[in-house]
Coordinates of C-alpha atoms in Angstrom, one line a residue:
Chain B
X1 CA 41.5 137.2 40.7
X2 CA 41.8 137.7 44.6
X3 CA 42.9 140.8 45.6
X4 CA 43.9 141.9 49.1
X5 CA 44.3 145.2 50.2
X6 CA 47.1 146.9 52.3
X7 CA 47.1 149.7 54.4
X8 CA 50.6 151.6 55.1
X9 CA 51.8 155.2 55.9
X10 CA 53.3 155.4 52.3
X11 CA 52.9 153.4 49.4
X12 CA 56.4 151.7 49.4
X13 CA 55.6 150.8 53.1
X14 CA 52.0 149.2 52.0
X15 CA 54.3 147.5 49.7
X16 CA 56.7 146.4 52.2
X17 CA 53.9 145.4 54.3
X18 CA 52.1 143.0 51.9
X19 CA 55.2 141.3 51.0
X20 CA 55.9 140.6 54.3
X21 CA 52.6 139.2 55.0
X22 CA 52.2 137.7 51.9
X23 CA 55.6 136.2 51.6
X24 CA 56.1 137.7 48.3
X25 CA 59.2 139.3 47.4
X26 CA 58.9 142.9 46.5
X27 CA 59.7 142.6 42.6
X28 CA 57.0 139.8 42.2
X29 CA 54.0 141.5 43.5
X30 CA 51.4 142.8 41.6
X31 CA 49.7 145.5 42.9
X32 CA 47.3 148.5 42.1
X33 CA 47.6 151.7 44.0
X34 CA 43.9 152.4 45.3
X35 CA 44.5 156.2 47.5
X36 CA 48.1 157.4 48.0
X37 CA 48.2 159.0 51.7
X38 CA 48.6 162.3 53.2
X39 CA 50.3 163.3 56.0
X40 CA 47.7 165.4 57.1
X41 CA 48.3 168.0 59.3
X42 CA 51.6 168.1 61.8
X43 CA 51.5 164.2 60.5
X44 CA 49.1 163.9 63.1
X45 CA 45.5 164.4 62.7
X46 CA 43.4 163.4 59.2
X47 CA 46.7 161.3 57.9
X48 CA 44.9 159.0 55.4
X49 CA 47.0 156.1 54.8
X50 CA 48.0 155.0 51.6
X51 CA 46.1 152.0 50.2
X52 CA 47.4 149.1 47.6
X53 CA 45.2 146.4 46.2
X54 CA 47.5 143.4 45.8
X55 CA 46.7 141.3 43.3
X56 CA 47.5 137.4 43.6
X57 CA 48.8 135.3 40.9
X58 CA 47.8 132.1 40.2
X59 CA 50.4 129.7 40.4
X60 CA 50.8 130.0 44.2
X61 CA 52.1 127.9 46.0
X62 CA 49.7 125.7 48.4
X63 CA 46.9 128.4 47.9
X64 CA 44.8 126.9 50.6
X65 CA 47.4 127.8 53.3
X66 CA 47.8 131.5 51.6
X67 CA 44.0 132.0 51.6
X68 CA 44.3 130.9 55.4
X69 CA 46.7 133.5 56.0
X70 CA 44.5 136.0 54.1
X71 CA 42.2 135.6 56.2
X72 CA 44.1 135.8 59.5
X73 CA 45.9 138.2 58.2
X74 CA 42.6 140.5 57.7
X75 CA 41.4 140.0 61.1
X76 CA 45.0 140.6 62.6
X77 CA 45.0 144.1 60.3
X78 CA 41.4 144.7 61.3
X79 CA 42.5 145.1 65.0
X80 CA 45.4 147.0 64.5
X81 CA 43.9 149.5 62.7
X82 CA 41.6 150.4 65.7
X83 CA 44.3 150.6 67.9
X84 CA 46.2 152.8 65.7
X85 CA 43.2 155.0 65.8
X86 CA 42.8 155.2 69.5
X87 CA 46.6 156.0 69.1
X88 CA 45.9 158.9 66.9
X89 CA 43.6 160.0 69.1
X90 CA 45.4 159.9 72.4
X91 CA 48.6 161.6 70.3
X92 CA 46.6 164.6 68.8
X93 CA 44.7 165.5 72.1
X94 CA 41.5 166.3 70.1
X95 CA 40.6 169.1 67.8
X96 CA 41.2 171.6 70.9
X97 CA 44.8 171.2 70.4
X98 CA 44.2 171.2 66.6
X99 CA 42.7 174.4 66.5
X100 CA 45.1 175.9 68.9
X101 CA 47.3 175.2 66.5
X102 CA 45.5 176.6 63.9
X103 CA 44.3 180.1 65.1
X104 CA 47.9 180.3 67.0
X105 CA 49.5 180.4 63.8
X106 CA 47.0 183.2 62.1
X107 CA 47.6 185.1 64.5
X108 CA 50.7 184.8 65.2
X109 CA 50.9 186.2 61.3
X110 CA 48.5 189.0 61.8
X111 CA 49.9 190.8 64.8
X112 CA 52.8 189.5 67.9
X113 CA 52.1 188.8 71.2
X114 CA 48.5 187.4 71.2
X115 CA 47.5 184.5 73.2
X116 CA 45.1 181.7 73.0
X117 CA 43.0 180.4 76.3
X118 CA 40.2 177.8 76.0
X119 CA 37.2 177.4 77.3
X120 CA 35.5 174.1 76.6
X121 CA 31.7 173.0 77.7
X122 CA 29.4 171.1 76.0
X123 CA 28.3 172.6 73.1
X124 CA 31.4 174.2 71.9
X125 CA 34.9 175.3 72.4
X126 CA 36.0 178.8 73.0
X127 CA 38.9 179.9 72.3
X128 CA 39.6 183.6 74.0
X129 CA 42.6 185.6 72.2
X130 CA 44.2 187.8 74.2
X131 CA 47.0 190.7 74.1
X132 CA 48.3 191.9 71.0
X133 CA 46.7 194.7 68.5
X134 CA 43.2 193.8 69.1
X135 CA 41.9 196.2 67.2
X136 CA 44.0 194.6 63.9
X137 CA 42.2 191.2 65.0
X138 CA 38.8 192.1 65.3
X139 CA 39.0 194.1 61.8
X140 CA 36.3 196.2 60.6
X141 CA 33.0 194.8 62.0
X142 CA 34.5 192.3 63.0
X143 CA 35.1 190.7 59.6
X144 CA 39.0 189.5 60.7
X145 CA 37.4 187.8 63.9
X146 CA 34.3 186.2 61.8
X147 CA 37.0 184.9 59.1
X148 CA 39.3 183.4 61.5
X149 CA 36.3 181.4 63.2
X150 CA 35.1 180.3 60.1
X151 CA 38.7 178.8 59.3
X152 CA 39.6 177.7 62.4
X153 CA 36.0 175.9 62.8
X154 CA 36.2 174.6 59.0
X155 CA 39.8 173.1 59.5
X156 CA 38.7 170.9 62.9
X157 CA 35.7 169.6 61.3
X158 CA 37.4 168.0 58.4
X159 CA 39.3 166.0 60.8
X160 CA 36.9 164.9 62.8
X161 CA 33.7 163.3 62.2
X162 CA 31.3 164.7 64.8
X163 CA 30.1 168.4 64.3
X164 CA 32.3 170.4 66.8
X165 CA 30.8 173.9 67.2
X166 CA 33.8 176.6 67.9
X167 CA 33.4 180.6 69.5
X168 CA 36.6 182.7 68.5
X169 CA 36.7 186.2 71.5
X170 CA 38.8 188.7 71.8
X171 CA 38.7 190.1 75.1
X172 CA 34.9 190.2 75.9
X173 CA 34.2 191.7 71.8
X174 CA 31.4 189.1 71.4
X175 CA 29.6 190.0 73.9
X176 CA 29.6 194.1 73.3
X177 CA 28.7 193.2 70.2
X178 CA 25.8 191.4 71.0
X179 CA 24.8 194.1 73.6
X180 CA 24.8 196.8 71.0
X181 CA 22.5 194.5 68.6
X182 CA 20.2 194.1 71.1
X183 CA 20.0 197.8 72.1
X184 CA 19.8 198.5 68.0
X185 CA 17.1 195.6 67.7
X186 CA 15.1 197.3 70.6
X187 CA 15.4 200.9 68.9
X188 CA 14.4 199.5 65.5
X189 CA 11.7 197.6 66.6
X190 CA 10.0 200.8 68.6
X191 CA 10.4 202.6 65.1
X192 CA 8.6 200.0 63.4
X193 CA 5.8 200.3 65.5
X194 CA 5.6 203.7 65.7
X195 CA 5.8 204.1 62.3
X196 CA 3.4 201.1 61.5
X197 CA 6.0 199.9 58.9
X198 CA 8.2 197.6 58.2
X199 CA 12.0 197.9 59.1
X200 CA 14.8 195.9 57.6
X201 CA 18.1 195.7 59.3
X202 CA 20.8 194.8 56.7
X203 CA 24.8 193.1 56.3
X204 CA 24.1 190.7 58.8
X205 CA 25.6 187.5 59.1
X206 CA 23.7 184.3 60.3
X207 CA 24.7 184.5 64.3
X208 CA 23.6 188.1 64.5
X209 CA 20.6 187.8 62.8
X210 CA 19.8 184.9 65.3
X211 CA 20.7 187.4 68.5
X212 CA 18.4 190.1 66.7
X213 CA 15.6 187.8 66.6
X214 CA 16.0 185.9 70.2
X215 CA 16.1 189.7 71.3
X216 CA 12.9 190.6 69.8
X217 CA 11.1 187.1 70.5
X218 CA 8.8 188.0 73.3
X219 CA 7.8 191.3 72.0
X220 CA 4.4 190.7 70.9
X221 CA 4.1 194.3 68.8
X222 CA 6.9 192.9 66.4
X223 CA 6.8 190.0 64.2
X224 CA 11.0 189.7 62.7
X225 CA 11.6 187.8 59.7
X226 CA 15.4 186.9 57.4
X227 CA 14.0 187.6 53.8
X228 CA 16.5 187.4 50.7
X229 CA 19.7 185.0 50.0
X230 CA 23.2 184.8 50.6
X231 CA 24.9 188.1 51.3
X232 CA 21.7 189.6 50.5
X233 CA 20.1 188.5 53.0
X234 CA 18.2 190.8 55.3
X235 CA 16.0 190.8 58.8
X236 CA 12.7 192.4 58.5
X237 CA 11.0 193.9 61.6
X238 CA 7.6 193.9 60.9
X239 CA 5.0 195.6 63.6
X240 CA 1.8 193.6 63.9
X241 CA -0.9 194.7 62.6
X242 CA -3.5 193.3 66.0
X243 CA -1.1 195.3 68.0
X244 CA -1.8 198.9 65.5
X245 CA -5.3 198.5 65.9
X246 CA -5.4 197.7 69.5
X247 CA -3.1 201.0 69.6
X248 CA -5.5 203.1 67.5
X249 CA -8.4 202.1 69.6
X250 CA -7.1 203.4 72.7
X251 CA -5.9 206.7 71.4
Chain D
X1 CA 52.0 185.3 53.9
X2 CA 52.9 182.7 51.4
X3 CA 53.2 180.4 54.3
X4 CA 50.3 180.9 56.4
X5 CA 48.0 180.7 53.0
X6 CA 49.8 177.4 52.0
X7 CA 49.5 176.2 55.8
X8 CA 45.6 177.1 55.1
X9 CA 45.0 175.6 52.3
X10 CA 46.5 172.6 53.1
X11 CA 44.5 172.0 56.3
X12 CA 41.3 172.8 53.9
X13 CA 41.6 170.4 50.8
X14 CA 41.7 166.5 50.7
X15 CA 45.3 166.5 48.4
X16 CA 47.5 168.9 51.0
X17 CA 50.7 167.6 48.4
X18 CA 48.8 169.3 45.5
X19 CA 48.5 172.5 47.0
X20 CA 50.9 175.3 45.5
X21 CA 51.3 179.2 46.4
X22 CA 53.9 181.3 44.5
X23 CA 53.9 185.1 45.3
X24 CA 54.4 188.0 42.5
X25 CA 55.9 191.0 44.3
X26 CA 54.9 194.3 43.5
X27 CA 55.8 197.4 44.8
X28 CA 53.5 198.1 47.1
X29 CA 50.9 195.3 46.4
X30 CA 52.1 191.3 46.1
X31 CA 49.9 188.4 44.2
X32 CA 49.5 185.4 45.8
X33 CA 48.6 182.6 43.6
X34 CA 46.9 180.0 45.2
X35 CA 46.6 176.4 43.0
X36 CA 44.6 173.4 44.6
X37 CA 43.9 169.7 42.7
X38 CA 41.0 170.3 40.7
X39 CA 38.6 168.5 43.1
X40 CA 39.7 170.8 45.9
X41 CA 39.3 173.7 44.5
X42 CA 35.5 174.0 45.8
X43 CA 37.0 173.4 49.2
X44 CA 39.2 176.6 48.9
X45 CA 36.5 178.6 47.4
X46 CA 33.5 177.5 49.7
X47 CA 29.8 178.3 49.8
X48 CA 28.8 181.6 47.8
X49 CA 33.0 182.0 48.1
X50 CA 32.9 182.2 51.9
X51 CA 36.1 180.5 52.2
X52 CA 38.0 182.4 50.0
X53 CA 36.6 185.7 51.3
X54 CA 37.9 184.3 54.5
X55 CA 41.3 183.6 53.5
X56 CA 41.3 186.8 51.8
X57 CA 40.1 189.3 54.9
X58 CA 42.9 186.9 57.4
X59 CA 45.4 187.9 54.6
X60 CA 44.7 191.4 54.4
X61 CA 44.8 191.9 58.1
X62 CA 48.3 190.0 57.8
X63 CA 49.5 192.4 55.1
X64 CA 48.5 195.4 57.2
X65 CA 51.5 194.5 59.5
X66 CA 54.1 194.9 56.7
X67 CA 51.9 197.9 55.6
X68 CA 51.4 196.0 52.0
X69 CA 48.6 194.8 50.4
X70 CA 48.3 191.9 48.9
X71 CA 46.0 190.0 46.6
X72 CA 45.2 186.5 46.9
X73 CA 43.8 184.9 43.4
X74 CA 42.7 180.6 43.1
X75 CA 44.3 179.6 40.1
X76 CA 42.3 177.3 38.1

């Protein structure tokens, strides 16, 4: 049996639509329901249209002609669809707006006042949150920041197909942060070679383990190294051992 | 609270109409139950429950406003 599939917001309109196209009257269409749509966010971004497979009975009329208009009928949906996703496009301005959006509203929840600014280059978007109880924001090590990036970042990239890296800041944080990691990496590497043993720096998450180890790259008496899994995962600083000897020779 | 973790949620999991939060108010400490489509529920939970730590930490800082606690728990 042929079977044609509709696209419309709701099911009712897919049903609407098919009949229309079809020339069927509502009540005499068959039709299975393949996805029921979602509105998606603000009915905006990642609406999924609802889908019906319409099956055709036999005793058409002139089926020739209704194949005919099948197929034109394909094509003609085939092009509107694209430029209903250019539309969706243009309306939603991107996942910048999206997450906007998004981290407005969590803040908004957490403390009054705040602000959102963005930054955009290549790589990723930054969003920069201003005003407000910082300190509330930020949380303990920086776990309320870390959380709402991970949200924020998860949310835009199941709309959107492409990989879109995001930075969450409040008022320059990141970048203390990353200044005091690199003066602990520094300390703790000096200790490991001084000590000749092995120094493990724990409860980091994946970004600061990176900045520890980009920090201690181009020191040539340390060797750093992520051992364990998940949470438990941990960043060895390991002195090297041509370095020990070289020292022991000299002294 | 109930809102912003419904708003969550629902940006999150593939069946936003499925999603479901009721709230059980305590005293000093409130339950929010979070319930998904059973497909979605990985979604809400995420990788070694990163997702629903996340939720959980935005929530608390939220709750720290009213001076509350509350407790978010995925329903199965």
């Amino acid at each position: 049996m042929p079977c044609l599939e509709f696209e419309g917001k709701s099911v009712e309109k897919a049903i609407k639509k098919a009949s229309e196209e079809l020339r069927i009257p509502i009540e005499k269409l068959k039709y299975d329901v393949i996805s029921y749509g979602s509105t998606g966010i603000f009915g905006l971004v990642g609406s999924k249209k609802a889908r019906i497979c319409v099956t055709l009975r036999e005793p058409i009329p002139k089926p020739e002609a209704i194949i005919k208009e099948e197929v034109s009928a394909g094509e003609n949906k085939e092009i509107q669809i694209i430029s209903e996703s250019e539309q969706k496009q243009n309306a939603s301005e991107g996942p910048i707006e999206l997450g906007r959006n998004v981290l407005q509203r969590i803040i908004d929840s957490i403390t009054s006042d705040a602000t959102v600014s963005i930054q955009e280059n290549s790589e990723r978007i930054l969003f920069n949150i201003s005003g407000g109880n910082s300190a509330i924001l930020i949380g303990k090590r920086g776990q309320t920041l870390e959380a709402m990036q991970y949200l924020v970042e998860k949310i835009i990239n199941k709309n959107y197909e492409q990989r879109i890296r995001i930075l969450v800041d409040i008022e320059g944080y990141l970048e203390t942060k990353e200044a005091g990691l690199e003066r602990i990496a520094v300390r703790l590497s000096e200790k490991a070679k001084r000590t000749g043993k092995p120094v493990t720096i724990g409860q980091l998450n994946a970004q600061d383990r990176r900045i520890v180890h980009l920090a201690l790259k181009d020191d040539s008496g340390v060797r750093t190294q992520s051992i364990g899994d998940g949470f438990y995962r941990k960043l060895v600083i390991f002195p090297q051992k041509s370095y020990q000897r070289k020292k022991e020779k000299n002294t | 609270m109930k809102d912003l973790i419904k708003y969550i949620a629902q940006a999150l999991v593939d069946h936003p109409d499925q999603v479901a939060v009721s709230e059980v108010e305590g005293n000093q400490t409130s339950v929010l139950e979070l319930k998904v489509a059973k497909e979605d529920l990985g979604k809400v939970i995420g990788k070694q429950g990163r997702t629903a730590r996340a939720m959980r930490t935005i929530l608390s800082a939220a709750s720290a406003k009213v001076k509350k606690r509350t407790v978010l728990e995925i329903i199965e």
